[in-house]
mmCIF file of C-alpha atoms in Angstrom:
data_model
loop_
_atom_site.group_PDB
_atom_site.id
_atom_site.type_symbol
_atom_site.label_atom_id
_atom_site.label_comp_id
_atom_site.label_asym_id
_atom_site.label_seq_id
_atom_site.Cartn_x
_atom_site.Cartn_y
_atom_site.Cartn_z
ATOM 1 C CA UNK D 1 -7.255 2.751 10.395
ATOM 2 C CA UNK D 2 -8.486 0.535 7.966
ATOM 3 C CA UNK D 3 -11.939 0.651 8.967
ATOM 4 C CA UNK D 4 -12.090 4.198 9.226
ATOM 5 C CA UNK D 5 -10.463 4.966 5.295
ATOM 6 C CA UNK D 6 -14.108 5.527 3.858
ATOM 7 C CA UNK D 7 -15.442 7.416 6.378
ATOM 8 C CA UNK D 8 -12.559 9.585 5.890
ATOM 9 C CA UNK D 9 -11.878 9.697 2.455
ATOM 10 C CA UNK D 10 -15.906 10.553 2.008
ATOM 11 C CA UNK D 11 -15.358 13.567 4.565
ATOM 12 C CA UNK D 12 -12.011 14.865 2.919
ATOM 13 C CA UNK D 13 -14.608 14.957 -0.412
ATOM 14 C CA UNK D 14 -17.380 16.950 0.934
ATOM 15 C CA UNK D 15 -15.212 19.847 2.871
ATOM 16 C CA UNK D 16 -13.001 19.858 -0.100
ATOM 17 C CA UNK D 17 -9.516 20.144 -0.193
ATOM 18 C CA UNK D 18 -7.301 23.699 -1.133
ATOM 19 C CA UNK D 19 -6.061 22.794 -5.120
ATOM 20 C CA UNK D 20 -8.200 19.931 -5.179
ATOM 21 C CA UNK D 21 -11.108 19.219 -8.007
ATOM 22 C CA UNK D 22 -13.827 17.007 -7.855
ATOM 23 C CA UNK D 23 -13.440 15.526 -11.206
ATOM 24 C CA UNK D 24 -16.752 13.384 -10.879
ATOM 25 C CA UNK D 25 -19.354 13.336 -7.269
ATOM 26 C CA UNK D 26 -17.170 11.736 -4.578
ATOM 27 C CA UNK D 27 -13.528 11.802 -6.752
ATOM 28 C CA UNK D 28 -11.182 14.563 -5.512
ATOM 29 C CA UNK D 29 -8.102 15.309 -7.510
ATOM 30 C CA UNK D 30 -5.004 17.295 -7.120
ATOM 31 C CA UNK D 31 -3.091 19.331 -9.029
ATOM 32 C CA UNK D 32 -1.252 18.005 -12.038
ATOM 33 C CA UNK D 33 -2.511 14.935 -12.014
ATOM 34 C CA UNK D 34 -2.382 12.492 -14.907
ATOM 35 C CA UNK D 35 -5.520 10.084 -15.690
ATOM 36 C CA UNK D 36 -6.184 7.506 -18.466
ATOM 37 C CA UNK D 37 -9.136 8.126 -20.795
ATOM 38 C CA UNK D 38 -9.646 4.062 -19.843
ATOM 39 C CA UNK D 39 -8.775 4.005 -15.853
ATOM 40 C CA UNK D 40 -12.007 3.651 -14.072
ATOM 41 C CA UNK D 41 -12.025 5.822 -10.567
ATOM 42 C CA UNK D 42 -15.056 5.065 -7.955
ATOM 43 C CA UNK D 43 -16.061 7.520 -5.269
ATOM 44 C CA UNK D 44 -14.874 8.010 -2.589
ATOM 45 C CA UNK D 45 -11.285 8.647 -3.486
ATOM 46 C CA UNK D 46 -9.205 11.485 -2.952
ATOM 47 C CA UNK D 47 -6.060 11.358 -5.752
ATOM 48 C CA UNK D 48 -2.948 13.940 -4.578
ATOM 49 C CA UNK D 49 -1.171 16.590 -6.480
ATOM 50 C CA UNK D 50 0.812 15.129 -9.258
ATOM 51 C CA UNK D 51 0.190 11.369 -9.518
ATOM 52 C CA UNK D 52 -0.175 9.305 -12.711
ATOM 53 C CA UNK D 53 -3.130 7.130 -12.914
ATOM 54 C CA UNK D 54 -2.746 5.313 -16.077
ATOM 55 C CA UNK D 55 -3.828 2.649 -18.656
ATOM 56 C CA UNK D 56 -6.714 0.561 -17.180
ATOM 57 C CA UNK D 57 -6.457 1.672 -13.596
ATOM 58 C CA UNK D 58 -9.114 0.650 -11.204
ATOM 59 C CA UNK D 59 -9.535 2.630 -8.135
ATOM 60 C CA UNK D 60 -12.714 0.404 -6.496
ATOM 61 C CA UNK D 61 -13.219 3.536 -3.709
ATOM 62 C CA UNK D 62 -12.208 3.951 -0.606
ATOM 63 C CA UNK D 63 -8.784 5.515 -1.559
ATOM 64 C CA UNK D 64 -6.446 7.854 -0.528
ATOM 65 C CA UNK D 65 -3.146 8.723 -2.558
ATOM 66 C CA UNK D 66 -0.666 11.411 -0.831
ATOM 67 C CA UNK D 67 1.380 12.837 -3.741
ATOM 68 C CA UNK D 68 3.349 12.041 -7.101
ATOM 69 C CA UNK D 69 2.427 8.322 -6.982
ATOM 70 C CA UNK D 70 1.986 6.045 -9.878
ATOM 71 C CA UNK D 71 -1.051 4.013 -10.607
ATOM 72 C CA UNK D 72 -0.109 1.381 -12.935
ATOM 73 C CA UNK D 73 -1.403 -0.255 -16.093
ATOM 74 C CA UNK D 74 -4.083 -2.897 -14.806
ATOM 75 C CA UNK D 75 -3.809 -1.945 -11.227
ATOM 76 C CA UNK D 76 -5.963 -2.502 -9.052
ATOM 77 C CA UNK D 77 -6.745 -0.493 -5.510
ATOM 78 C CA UNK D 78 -9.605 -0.657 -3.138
ATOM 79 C CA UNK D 79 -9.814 0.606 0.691
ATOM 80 C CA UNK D 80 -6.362 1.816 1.035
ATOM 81 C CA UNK D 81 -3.928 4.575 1.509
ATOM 82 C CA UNK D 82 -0.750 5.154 -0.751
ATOM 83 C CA UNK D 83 1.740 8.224 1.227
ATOM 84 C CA UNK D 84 4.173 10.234 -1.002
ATOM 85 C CA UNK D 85 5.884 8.409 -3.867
ATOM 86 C CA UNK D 86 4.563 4.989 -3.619
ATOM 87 C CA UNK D 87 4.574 3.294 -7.055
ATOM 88 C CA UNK D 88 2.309 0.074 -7.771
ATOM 89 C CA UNK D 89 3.192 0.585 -11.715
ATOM 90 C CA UNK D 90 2.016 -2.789 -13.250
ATOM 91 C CA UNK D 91 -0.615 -5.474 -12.259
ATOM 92 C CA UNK D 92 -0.486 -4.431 -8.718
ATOM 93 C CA UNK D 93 -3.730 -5.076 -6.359
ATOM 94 C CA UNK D 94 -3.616 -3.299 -3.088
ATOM 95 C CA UNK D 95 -6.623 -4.187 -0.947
ATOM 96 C CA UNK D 96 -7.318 -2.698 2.698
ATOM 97 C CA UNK D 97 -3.451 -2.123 2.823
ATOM 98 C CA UNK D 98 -1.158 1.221 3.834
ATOM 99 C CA UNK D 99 1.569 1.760 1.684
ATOM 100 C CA UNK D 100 4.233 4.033 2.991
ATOM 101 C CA UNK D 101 6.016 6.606 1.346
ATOM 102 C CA UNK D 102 8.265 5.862 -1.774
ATOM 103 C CA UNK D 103 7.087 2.306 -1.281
ATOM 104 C CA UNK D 104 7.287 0.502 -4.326
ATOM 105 C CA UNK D 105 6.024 -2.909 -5.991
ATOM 106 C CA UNK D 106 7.354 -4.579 -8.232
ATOM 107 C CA UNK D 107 5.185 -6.064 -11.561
ATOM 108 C CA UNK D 108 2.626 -8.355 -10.269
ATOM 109 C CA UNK D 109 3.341 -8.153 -6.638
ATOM 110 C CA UNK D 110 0.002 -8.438 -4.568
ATOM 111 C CA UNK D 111 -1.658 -7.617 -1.447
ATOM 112 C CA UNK D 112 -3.547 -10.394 -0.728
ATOM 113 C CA UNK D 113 -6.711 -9.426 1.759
ATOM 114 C CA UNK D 114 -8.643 -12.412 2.553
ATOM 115 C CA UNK D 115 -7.963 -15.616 4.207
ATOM 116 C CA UNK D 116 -9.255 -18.442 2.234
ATOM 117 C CA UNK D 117 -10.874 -19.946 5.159
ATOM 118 C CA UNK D 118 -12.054 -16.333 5.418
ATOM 119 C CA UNK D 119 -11.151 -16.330 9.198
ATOM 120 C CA UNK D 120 -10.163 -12.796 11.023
ATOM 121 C CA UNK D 121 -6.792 -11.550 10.274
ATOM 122 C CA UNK D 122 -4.034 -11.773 12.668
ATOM 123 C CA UNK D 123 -0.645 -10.085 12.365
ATOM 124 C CA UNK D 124 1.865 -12.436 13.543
ATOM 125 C CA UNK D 125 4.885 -11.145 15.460
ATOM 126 C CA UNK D 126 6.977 -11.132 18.147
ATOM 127 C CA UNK D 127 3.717 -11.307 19.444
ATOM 128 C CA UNK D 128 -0.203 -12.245 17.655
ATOM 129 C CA UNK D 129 -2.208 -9.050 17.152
ATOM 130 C CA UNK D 130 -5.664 -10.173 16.585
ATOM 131 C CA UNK D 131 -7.030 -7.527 14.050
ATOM 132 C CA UNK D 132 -10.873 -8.551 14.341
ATOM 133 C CA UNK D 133 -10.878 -7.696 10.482
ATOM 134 C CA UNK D 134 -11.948 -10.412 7.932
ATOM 135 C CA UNK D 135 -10.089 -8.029 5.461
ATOM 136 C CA UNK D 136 -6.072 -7.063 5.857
ATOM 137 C CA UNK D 137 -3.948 -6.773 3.523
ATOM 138 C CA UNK D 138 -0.420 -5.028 4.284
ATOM 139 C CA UNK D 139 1.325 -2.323 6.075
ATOM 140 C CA UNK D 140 4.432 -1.391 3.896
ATOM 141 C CA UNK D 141 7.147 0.949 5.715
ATOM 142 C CA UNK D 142 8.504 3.975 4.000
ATOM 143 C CA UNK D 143 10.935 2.844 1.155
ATOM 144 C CA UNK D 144 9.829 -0.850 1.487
ATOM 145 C CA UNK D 145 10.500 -2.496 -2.141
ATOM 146 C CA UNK D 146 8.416 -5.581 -3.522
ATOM 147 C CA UNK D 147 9.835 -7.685 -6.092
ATOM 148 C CA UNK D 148 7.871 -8.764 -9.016
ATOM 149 C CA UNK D 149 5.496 -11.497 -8.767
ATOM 150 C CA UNK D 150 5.439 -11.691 -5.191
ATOM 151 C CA UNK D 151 2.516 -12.322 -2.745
ATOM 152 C CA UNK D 152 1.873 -10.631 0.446
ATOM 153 C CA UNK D 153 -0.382 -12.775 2.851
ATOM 154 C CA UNK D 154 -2.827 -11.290 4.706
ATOM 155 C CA UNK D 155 -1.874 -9.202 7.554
ATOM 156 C CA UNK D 156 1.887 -8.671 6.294
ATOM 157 C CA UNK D 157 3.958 -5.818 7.563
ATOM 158 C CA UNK D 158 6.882 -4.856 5.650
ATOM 159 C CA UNK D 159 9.303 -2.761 7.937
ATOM 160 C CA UNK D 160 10.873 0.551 6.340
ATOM 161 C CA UNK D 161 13.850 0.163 3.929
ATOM 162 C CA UNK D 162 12.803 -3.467 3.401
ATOM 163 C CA UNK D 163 13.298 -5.394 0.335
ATOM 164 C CA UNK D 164 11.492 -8.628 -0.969
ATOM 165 C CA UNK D 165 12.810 -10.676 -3.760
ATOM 166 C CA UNK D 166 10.852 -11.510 -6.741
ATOM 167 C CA UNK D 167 8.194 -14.749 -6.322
ATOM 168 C CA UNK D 168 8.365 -14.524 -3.120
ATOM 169 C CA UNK D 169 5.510 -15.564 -0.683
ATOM 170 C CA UNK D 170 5.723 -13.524 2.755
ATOM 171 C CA UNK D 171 3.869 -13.318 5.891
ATOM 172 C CA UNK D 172 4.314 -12.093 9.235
ATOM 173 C CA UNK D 173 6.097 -9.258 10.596
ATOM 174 C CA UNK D 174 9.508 -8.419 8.480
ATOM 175 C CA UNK D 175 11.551 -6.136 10.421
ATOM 176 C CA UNK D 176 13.275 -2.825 9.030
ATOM 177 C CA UNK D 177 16.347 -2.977 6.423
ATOM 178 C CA UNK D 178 16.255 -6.100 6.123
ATOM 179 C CA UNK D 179 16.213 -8.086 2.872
ATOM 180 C CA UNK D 180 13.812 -11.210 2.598
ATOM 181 C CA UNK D 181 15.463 -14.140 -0.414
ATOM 182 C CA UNK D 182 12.785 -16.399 0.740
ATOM 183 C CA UNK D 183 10.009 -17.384 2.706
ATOM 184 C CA UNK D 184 13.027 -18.777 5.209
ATOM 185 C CA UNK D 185 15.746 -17.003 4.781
ATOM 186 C CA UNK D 186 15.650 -13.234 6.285
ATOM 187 C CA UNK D 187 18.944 -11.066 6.352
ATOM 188 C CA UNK D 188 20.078 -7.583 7.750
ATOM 189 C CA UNK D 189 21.410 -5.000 5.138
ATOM 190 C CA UNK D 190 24.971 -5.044 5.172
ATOM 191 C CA UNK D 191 25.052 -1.173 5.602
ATOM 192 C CA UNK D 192 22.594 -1.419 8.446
ATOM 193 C CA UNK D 193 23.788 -0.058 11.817
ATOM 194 C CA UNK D 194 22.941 0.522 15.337
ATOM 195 C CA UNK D 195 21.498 3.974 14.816
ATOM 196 C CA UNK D 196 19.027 2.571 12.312
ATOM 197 C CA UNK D 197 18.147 -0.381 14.065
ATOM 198 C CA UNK D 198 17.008 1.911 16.780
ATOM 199 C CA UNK D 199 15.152 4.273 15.000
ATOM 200 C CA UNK D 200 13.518 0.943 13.694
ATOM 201 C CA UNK D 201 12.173 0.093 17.137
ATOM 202 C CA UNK D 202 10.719 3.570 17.265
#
């Protein structure tokens, strides 16, 4: 998917979208939506009914927000796609990431992208899923929460309900409702059952 967000978001902009404007060549804009005088928006992007893109946004291109999302102060977003809801409110980045619906991070929290030996990216579960992509950021499930001042290393997928504390560094494959205290220490939501783990595994 990654690859493919430009290509995509560029397409969405020249067919047009019912409700949409094109604000500026290659920006397309929803209904109700809310932008800074001093957020900066690069083409292509595509920005869904009702979202809030506010003080000192920078959307780099290559983005695609569903609806009612919030764009934070100082933000920063480039080759991604934000569902529904998702909120990356203050000093986010969010680089060649997917952000699920009503995900939400917390002041600070990052997507890192890039290796610093600038390898490929691999996501590493259960099993290793070579991506063949210098740049991967994270895959955040619907409702996944990331506490303030935390790090996401390349190729991190948060599963759906998921929490992270704050200052946390994570990589890997975190599983659904689960909550992560630490780099080492992983738990199950107390109100977690076997209907949800299942659904999970879907």
């Amino acid at each position: 998917m990654l690859p493919e967000i430009k290509e995509l978001a560029k397409k969405l902009v020249s067919e047009g979208i019912d409700g949409f404007t094109e604000i500026k060549p290659g920006v397309l804009v929803g209904k109700s939506v809310k932008i800074h005088e001093s957020a900066v928006i690069e083409p292509p992007a595509v920005i869904g009914h009702g979202c809030e893109v506010r003080v000192g946004a920078y959307i780099r291109g290559n983005v695609i927000t569903g609806e009612n999302c919030v764009i934070g102060n100082s933000s920063e977003l480039k080759n991604c796609i934000l569902l529904s809801r998702v909120q990356v409110p203050h000093y986010n980045y969010v680089g060649d990431s997917v952000l699920g619906n009503r995900a939400h991070m917390g002041a600070g929290a990052i997507c890192s992208n890039l290796k610093s030996d600038k390898s490929n990216v691999a996501v590493k579960g259960d099993e290793i899923y070579e991506t063949g992509l210098r740049k991967f950021g994270a895959i955040l499930g619907d409702g996944a929460d990331i506490g303030c001042g935390s790090v996401l290393n390349p190729g991190t997928v948060i599963g759906r309900e998921s929490s992270v504390y704050p200052l946390t560094s994570v990589r890997g494959v975190i599983p659904c409702r689960c909550i992560v205290k630490s780099s080492s220490e992983i738990v199950v939501r107390r109100n977690s059952d076997k209907e949800g783990n299942r659904q999970c595994a879907e």
